Coordinates of C-alpha atoms and ligand atoms in Angstrom, one line a residue:
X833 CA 214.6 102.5 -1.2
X834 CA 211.1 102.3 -1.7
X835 CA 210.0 106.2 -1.3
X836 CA 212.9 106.8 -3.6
X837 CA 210.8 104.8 -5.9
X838 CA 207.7 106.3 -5.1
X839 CA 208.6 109.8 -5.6
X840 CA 210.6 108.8 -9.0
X841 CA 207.1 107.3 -10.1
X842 CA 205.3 109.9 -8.7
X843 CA 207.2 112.7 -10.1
X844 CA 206.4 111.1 -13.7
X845 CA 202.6 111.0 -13.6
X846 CA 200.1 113.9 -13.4
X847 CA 197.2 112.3 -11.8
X848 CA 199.3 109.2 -10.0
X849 CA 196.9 107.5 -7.6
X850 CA 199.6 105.1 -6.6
X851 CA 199.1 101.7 -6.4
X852 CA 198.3 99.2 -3.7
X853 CA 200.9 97.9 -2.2
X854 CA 200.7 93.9 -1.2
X855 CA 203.2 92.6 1.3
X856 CA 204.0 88.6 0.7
X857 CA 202.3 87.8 3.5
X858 CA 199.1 88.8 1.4
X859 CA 200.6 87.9 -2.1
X860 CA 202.2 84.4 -1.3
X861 CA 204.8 84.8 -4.0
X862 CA 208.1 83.3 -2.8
X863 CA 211.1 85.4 -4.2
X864 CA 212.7 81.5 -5.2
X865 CA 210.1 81.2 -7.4
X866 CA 211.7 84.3 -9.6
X867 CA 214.2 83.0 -12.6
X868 CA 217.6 83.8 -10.9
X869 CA 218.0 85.4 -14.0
X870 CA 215.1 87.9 -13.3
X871 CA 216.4 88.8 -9.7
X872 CA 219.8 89.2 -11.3
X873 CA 218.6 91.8 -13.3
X874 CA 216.9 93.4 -11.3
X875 CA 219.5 93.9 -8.8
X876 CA 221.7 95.1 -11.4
X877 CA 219.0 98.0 -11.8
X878 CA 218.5 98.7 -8.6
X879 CA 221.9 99.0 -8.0
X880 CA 222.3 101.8 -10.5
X881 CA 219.1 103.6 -8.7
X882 CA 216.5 102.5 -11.1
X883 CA 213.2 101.2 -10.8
X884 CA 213.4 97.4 -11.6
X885 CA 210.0 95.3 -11.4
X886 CA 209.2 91.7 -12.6
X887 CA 205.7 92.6 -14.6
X888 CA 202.9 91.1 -16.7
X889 CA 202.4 87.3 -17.5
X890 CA 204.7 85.8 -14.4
X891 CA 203.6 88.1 -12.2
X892 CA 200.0 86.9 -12.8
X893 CA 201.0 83.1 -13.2
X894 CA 202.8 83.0 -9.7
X895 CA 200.1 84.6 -8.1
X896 CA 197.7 82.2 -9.4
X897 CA 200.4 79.4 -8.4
X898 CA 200.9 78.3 -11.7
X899 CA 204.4 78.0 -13.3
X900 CA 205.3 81.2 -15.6
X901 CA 206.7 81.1 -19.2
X902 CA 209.1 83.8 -19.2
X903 CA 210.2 86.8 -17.0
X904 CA 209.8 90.2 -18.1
X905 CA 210.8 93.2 -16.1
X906 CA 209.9 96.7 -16.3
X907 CA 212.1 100.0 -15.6
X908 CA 212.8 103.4 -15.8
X909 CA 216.0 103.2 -17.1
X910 CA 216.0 103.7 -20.9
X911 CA 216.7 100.8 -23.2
X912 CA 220.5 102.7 -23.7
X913 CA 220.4 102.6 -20.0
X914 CA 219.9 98.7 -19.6
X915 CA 221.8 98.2 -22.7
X916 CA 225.2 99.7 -20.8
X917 CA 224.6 98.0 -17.6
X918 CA 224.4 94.4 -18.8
X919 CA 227.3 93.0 -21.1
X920 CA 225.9 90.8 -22.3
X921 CA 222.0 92.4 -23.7
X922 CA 221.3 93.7 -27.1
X923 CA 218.4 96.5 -28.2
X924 CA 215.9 94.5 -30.5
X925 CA 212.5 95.9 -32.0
X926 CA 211.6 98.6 -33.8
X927 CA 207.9 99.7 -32.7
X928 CA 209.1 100.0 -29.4
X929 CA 212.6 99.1 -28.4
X930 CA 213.2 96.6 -25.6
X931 CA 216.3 95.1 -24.4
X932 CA 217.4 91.3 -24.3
X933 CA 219.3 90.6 -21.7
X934 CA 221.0 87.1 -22.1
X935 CA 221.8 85.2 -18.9
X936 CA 222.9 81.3 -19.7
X937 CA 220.5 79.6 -22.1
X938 CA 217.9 82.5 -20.9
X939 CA 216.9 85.5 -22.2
X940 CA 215.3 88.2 -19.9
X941 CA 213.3 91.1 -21.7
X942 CA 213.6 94.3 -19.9
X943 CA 211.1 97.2 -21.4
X944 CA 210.8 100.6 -20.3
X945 CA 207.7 102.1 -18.5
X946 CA 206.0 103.6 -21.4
X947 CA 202.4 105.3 -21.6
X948 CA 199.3 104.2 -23.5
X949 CA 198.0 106.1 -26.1
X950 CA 194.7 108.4 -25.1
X951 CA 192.2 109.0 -28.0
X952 CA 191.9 112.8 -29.1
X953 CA 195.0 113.8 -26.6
X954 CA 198.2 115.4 -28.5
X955 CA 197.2 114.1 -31.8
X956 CA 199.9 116.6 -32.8
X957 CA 202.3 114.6 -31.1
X958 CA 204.0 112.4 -33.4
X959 CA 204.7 109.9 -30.7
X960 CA 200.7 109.6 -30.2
X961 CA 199.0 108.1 -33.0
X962 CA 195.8 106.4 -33.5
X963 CA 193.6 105.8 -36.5
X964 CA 190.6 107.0 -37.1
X965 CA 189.1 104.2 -36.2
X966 CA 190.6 104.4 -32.8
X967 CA 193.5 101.9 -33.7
X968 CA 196.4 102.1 -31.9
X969 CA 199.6 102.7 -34.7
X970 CA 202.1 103.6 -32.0
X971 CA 202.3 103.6 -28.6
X972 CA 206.5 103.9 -27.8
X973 CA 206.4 107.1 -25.7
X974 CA 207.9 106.3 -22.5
X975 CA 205.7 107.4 -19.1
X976 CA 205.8 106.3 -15.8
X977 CA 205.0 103.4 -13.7
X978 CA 201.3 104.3 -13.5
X979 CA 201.2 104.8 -17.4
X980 CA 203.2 101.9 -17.9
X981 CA 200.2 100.0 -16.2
X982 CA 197.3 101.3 -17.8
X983 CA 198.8 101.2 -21.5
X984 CA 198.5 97.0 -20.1
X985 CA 195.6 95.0 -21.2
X986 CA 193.8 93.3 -18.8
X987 CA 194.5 94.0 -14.5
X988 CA 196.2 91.0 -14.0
X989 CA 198.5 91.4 -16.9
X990 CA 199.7 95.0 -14.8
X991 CA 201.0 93.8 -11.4
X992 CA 204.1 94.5 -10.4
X993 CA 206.5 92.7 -8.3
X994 CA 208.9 94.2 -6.2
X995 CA 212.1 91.4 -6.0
X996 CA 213.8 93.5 -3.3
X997 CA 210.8 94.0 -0.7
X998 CA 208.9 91.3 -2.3
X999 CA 205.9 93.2 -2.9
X1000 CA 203.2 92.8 -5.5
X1001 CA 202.0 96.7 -6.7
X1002 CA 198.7 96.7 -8.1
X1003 CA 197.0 99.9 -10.0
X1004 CA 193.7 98.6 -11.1
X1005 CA 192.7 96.1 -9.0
X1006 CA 194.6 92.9 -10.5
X1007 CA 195.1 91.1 -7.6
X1008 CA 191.2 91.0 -6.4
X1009 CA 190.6 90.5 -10.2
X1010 CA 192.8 87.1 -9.9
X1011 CA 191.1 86.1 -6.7
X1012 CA 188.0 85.9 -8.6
X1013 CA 189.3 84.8 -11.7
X1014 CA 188.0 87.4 -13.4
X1015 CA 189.1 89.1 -17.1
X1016 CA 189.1 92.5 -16.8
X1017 CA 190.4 95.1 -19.2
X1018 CA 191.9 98.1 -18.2
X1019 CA 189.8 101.5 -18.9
X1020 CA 187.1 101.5 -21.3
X1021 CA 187.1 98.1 -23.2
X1022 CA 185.3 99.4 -26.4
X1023 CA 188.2 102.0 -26.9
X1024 CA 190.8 99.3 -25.8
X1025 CA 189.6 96.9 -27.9
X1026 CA 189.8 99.3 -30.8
X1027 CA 193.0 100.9 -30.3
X1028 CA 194.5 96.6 -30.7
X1029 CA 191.6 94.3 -32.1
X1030 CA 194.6 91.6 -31.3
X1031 CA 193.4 92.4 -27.6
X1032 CA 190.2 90.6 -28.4
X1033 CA 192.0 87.2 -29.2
X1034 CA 194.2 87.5 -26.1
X1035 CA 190.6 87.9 -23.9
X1036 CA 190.1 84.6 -25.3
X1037 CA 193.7 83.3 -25.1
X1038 CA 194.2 84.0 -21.3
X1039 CA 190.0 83.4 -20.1
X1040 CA 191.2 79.8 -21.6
X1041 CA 194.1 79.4 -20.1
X1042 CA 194.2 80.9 -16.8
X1043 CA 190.4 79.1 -16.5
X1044 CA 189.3 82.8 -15.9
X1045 CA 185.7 84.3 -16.8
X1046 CA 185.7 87.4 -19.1
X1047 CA 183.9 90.3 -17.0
X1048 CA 180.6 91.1 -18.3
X1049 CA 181.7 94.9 -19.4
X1050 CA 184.9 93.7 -21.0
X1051 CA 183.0 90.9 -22.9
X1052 CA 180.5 93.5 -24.0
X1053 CA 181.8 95.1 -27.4
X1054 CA 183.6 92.1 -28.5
X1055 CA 181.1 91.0 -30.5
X1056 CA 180.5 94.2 -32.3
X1057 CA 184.2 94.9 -32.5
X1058 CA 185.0 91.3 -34.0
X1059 CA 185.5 92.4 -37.6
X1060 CA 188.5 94.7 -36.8
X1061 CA 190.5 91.8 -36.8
X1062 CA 190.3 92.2 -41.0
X1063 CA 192.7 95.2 -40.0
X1064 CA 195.1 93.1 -38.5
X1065 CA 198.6 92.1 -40.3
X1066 CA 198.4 88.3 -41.0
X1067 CA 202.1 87.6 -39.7
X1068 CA 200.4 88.9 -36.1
X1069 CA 197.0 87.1 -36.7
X1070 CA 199.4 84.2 -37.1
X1071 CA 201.4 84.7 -34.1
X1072 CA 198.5 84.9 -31.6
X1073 CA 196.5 82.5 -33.2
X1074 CA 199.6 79.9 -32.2
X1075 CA 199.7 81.4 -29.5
X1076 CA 196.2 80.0 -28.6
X1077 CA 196.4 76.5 -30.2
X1078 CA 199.9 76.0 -29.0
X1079 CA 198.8 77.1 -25.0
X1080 CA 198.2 73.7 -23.7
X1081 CA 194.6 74.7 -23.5
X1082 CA 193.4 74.9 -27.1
X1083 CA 190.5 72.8 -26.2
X1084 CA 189.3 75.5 -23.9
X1085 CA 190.6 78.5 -26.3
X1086 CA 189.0 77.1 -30.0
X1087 CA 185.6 77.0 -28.2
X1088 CA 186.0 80.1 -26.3
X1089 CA 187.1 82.0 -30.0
X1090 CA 183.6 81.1 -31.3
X1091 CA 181.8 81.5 -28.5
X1092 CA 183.2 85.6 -28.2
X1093 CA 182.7 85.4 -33.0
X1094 CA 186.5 85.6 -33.0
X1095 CA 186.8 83.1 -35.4
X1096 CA 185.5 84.2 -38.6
X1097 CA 188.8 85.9 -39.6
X1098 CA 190.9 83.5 -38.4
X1099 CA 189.6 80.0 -38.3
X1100 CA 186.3 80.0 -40.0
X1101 CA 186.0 76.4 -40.2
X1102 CA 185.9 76.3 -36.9
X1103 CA 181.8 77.0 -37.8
X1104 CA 181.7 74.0 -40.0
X1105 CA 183.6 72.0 -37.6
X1106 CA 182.2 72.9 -34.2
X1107 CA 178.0 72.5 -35.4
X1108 CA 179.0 68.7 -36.6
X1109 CA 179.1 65.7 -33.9
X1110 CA 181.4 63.7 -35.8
X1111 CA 183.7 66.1 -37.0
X1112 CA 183.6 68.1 -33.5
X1113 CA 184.5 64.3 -32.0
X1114 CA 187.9 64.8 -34.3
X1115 CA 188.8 68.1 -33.9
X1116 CA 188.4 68.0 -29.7
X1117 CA 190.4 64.7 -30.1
X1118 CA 193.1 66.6 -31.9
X1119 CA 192.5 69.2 -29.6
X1120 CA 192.7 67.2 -26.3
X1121 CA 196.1 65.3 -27.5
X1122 CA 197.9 68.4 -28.6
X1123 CA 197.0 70.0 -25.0
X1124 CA 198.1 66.9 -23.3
X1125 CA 201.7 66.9 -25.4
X1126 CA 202.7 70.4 -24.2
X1127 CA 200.9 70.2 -20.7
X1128 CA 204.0 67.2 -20.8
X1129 CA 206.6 68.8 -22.2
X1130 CA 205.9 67.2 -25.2
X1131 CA 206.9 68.4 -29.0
X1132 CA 203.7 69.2 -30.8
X1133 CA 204.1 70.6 -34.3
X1134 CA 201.9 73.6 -35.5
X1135 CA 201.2 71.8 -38.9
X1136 CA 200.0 69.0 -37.6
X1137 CA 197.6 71.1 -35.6
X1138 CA 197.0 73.3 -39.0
X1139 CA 196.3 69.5 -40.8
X1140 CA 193.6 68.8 -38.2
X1141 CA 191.2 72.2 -38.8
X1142 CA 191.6 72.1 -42.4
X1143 CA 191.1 67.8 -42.8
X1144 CA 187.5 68.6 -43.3
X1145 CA 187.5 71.2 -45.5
X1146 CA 189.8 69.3 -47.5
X1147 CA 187.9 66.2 -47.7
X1148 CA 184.8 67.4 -48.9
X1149 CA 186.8 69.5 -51.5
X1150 CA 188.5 66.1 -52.6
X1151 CA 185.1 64.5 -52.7
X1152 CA 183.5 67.2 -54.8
X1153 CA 186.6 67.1 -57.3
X1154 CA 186.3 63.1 -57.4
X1155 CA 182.9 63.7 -58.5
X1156 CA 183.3 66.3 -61.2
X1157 CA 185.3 62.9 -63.0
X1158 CA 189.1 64.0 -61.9
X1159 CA 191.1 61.3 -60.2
X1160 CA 191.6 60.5 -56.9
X1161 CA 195.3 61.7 -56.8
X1162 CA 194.8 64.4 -59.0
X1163 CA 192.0 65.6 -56.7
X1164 CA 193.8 64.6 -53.8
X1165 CA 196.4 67.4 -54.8
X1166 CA 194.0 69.8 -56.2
X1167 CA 192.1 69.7 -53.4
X1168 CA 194.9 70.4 -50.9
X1169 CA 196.3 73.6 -52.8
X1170 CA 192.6 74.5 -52.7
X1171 CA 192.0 73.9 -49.3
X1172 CA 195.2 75.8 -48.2
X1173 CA 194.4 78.6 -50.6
X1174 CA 191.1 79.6 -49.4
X1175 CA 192.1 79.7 -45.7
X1176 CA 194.7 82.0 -46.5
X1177 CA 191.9 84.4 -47.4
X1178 CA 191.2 84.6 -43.8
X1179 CA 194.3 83.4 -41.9
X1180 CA 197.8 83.4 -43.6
X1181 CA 200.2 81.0 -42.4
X1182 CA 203.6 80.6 -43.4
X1183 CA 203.8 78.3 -47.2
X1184 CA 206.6 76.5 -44.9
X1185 CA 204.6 74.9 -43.4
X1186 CA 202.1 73.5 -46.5
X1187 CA 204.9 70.7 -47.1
X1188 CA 203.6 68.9 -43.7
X1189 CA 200.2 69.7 -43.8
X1190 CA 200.3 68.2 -47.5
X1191 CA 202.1 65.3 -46.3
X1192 CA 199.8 64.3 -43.5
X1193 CA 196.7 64.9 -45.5
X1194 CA 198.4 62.6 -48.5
X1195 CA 199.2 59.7 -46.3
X1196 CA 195.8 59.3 -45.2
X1197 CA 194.5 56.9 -48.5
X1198 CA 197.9 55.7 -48.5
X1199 CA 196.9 53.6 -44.8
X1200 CA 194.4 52.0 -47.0
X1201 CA 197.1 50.2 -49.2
X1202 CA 198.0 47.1 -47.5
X1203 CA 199.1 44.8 -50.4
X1204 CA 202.5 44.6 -52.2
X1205 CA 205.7 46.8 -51.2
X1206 CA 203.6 49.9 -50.7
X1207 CA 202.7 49.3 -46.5
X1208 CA 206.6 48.8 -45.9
X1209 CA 207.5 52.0 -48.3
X1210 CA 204.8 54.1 -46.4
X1211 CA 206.7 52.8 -42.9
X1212 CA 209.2 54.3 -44.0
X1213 CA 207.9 57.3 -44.8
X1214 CA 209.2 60.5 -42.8
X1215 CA 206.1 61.5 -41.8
X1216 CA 205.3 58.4 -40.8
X1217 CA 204.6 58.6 -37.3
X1218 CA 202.5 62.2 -38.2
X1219 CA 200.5 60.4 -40.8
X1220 CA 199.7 57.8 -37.7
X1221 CA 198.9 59.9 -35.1
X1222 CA 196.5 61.9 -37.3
X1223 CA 194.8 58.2 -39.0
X1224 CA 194.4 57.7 -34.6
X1225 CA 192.6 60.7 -34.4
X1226 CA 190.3 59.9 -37.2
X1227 CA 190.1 56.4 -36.3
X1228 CA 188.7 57.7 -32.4
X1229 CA 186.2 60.2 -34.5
X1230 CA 184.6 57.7 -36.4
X1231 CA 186.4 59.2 -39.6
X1232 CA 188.8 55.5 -40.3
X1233 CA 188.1 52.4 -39.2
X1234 CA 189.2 51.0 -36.2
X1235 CA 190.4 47.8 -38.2
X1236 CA 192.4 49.8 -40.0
X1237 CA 194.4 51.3 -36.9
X1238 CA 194.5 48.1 -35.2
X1239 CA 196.4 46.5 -38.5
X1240 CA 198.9 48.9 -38.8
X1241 CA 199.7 48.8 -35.4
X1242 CA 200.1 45.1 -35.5
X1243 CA 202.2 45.7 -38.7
X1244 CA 205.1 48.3 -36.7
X1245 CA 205.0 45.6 -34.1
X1246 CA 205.3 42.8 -35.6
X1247 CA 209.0 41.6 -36.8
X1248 CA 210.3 42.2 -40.4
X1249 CA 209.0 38.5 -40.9
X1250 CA 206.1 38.6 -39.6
X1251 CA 205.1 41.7 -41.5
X1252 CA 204.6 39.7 -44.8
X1253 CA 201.9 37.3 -43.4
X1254 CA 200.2 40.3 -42.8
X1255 CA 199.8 42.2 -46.3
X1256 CA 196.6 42.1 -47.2
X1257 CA 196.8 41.2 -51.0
X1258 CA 194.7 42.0 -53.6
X1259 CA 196.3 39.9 -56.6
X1260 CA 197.8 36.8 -55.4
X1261 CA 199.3 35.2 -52.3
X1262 CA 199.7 37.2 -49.4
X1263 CA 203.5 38.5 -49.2
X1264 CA 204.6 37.4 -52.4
X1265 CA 205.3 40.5 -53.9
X1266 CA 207.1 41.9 -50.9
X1267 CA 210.0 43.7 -51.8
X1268 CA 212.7 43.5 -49.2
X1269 CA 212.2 46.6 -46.8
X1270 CA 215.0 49.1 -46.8
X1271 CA 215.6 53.0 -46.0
X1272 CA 214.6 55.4 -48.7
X1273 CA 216.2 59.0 -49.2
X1274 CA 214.6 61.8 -50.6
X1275 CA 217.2 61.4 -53.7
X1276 CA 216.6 57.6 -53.9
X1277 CA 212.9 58.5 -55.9
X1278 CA 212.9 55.1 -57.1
X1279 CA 211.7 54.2 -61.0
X1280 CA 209.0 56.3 -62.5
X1281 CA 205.6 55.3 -61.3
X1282 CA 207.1 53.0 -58.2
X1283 CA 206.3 55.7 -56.1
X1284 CA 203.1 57.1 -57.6
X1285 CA 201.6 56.9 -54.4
X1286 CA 204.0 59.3 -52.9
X1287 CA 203.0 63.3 -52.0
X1288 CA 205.0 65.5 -54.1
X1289 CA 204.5 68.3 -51.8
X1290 CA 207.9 68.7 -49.8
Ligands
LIG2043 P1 202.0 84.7 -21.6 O1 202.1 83.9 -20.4 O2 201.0 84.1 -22.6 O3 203.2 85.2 -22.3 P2 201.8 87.5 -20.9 O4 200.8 88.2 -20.1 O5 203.2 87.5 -20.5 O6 201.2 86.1 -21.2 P3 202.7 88.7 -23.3 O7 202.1 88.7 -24.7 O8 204.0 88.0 -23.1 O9 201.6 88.2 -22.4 O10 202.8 90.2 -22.9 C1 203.5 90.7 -21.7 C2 202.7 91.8 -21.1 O11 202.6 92.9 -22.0 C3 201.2 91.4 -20.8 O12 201.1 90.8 -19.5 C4 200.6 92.8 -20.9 O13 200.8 93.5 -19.7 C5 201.4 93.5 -21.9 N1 200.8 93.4 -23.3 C6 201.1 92.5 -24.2 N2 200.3 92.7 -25.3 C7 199.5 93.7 -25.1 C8 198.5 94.4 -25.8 N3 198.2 94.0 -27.1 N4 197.9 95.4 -25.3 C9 198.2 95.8 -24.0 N5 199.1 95.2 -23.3 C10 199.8 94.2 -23.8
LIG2044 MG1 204.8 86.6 -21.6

């Protein structure tokens, strides 16, 4: 079976050096550690006399003993080919075509060996495009398995395992790569970078994640190459940059982005957050809790993330506003459509996602208000527990005082009862102006003015 593999590979590349080949003995990856789903599809391949290889990102995380996200497989069938051996798969994408192939709840992405694009080679072939700047615009030509791996980024993102003979192939040195836990792109990393700047982010995605250092030669251009990002569609920016801050090691990745000068396009702030003790004291806070929530299978929502980097920004635009004589709400709200504005200058996120940013950043003065009806109307509040957990973080930063926390935590403790000894009043005797406590709706707005505390932004 294998030599029937060999010579298919073989017989597709010009210059094939072939790969080494790592029994498990050397590997250590046990075949039960594969998503059934993954071996099932592979088999299926096989079966029909194709090439069938789990690839790329699980490959890498088994090795490293670490548990993968998802299972990708690579072949030589075409996608029309996977698409008619598996009932139930669909073709999805339009750069390059791929093939879901659903299994249960899980979805198994099966791509066909294709080749990297070389600089200067068959620029008359449509298939083969770059820019003049060297930038990639299409690389869906298919090859074999050798070009399949060197179109890959970095060598551990292009090993190969074999489910039937459980065997790891490796073309460029991946699996000593991993040993040392070392970041090293494929070919020549100027012209890699430039073909996809997003290639630059990922080095500092996966060095923070997989705990790796980035080889001194890949490292090298980044620096130089940095601004190519500008080139970049936001919707992808977007995409990788939540890739990063949504990894579980965000911590590791934020500081690693400004170490490499990735940031200026993306997260700028990050310069005004990261040279300032107090406000680096927040954001690693913020940082540190969102790694912890998904390293625990925790839900941890983007915008709340999005609400930390910009709280700064938006602050000092609030202050400045306060000053120039508007009022605090007004400039409360001016200053967040501000704030949001001018990062989208750099990085774009989706408006969606402005209602909960808005919302957490509005509650914020609200948690000073402890007097009348307002604390049990803010309890109620949707975004309640997001407003807390981001007055926490503040609170641990040195941002809110610790008082503060510690009285509204008393007050969600405490019993309905209890919680009107507590209001701090600042007209009259505590509690008496209480209203009884009950569940709002978004269509139960109240009078005009009773809820003038209240963010607008949905
Ligand atoms: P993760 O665990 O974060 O998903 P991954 O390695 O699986 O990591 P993906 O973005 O899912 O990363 O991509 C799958 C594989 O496709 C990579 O391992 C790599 O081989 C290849 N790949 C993805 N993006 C690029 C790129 N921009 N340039 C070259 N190869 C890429
Ligand atoms: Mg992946």
């Amino acid at each position: 079976m294998i030599r029937r593999w060999f010579n298919k590979v073989l017989g597709k590349t010009s210059t094939a050096t072939g790969p080494v080949i790592y029994p498990v003995a050397q590997h250590g990856i046990q075949r039960n550690r594969i998503h059934p789903c993954a071996l099932k599809t592979t088999r299926t391949l096989a079966d029909a006399g194709y090439a069938a290889f789990v690839v790329g990102g699980a490959v890498r995380d088994l090795l490293l003993g670490r548990e993968p996200k998802d299972f990708d497989i690579a072949t030589d069938a075409t996608p029309e080919e996977v698409r008619a051996l598996f009932r139930r798969s669909r073709l999805i994408g339009r750069r390059f075509r791929i093939v879901h192939v659903y299994c249960g709840q899980d979805t198994i992405e099966v791509t066909t060996f294709r080749a990297q694009n070389i600089q200067g080679e068959n620029e008359d072939d449509d298939d083969r495009v770059t820019a003049e700047d060297g930038m990639l615009l299409r690389d869906n030509v298919f090859g074999g398995q050798e070009d399949d791996a060197a179109r890959r980024d970095f060598t551990v993102n292009a090993l190969y395992y074999d489910t039937e003979n459980e065997e790891v192939w490796d073309y460029h040195g991946g699996v000593g790569d991993a040993r040392k836990r070392r970041l090293k792109m494929i070919g020549d990393p100027a012209t890699r970078f430039r073909e996809d700047p997003v290639r630059m982010l990922r080095a500092a995605r996966f060095a923070a994640k997989l705990d790796f250092h980035i080889d001194p030669a890949t490292r090298a251009p980044i620096a130089e190459l940095a601004h190519m990002l500008e080139r970049i569609p936001s919707a992808r920016l977007f995409d990788e940059m939540m890739k990063l801050l949504m990894s579980g090691h965000a911590e590791r990745g934020v500081r690693q982005l400004r170490a490499e000068g990735l940031h200026h396009g993306v997260l700028p702030m990050l310069d005004r957050i990261l040279d300032d003790t107090p406000r680096q004291r927040f954001l690693h806070a913020a940082l540190h809790d969102t790694d912890e929530r998904i390293r625990n299978g925790q839900s941890a929502a983007p915008a709340f993330m999005l609400a930390c980097l910009l709280w700064f920004d938006m602050q000092a635009a609030w202050a400045k506003l306060q000053e120039s004589g508007q009022t605090q709400q007004t400039a409360l709200f001016d200053a967040m459509d501000d704030t949001l504005e001018r990062q989208r200058t750099a990085l774009a996120f989706p408006r969606r996602m402005d209602g909960m940013i808005k919302e957490i950043w509005a509650l914020q003065p609200r948690f000073e208000q402890r007097n009348g009806s307002r604390p049990f109307r803010l309890l109620d509040h949707p975004r309640f527990r997001a407003g807390f957990d981001f007055l926490l973080l503040r609170a641990r930063s040195g941002d809110a005082p610790d008082e503060l926390v510690d009285w509204w935590q008393r007050f969600q403790d405490a019993p309905d009862d209890a919680r009107a000894e507590m209001l701090v009043e600042s007209n009259g005797p505590s509690g008496k102006k209480r209203r009884p406590r009950r569940r709002r709706s978004r269509s139960d707005a109240g009078p005009a003015g009773e809820n003038a505390d209240t963010p607008a932004s949905q």
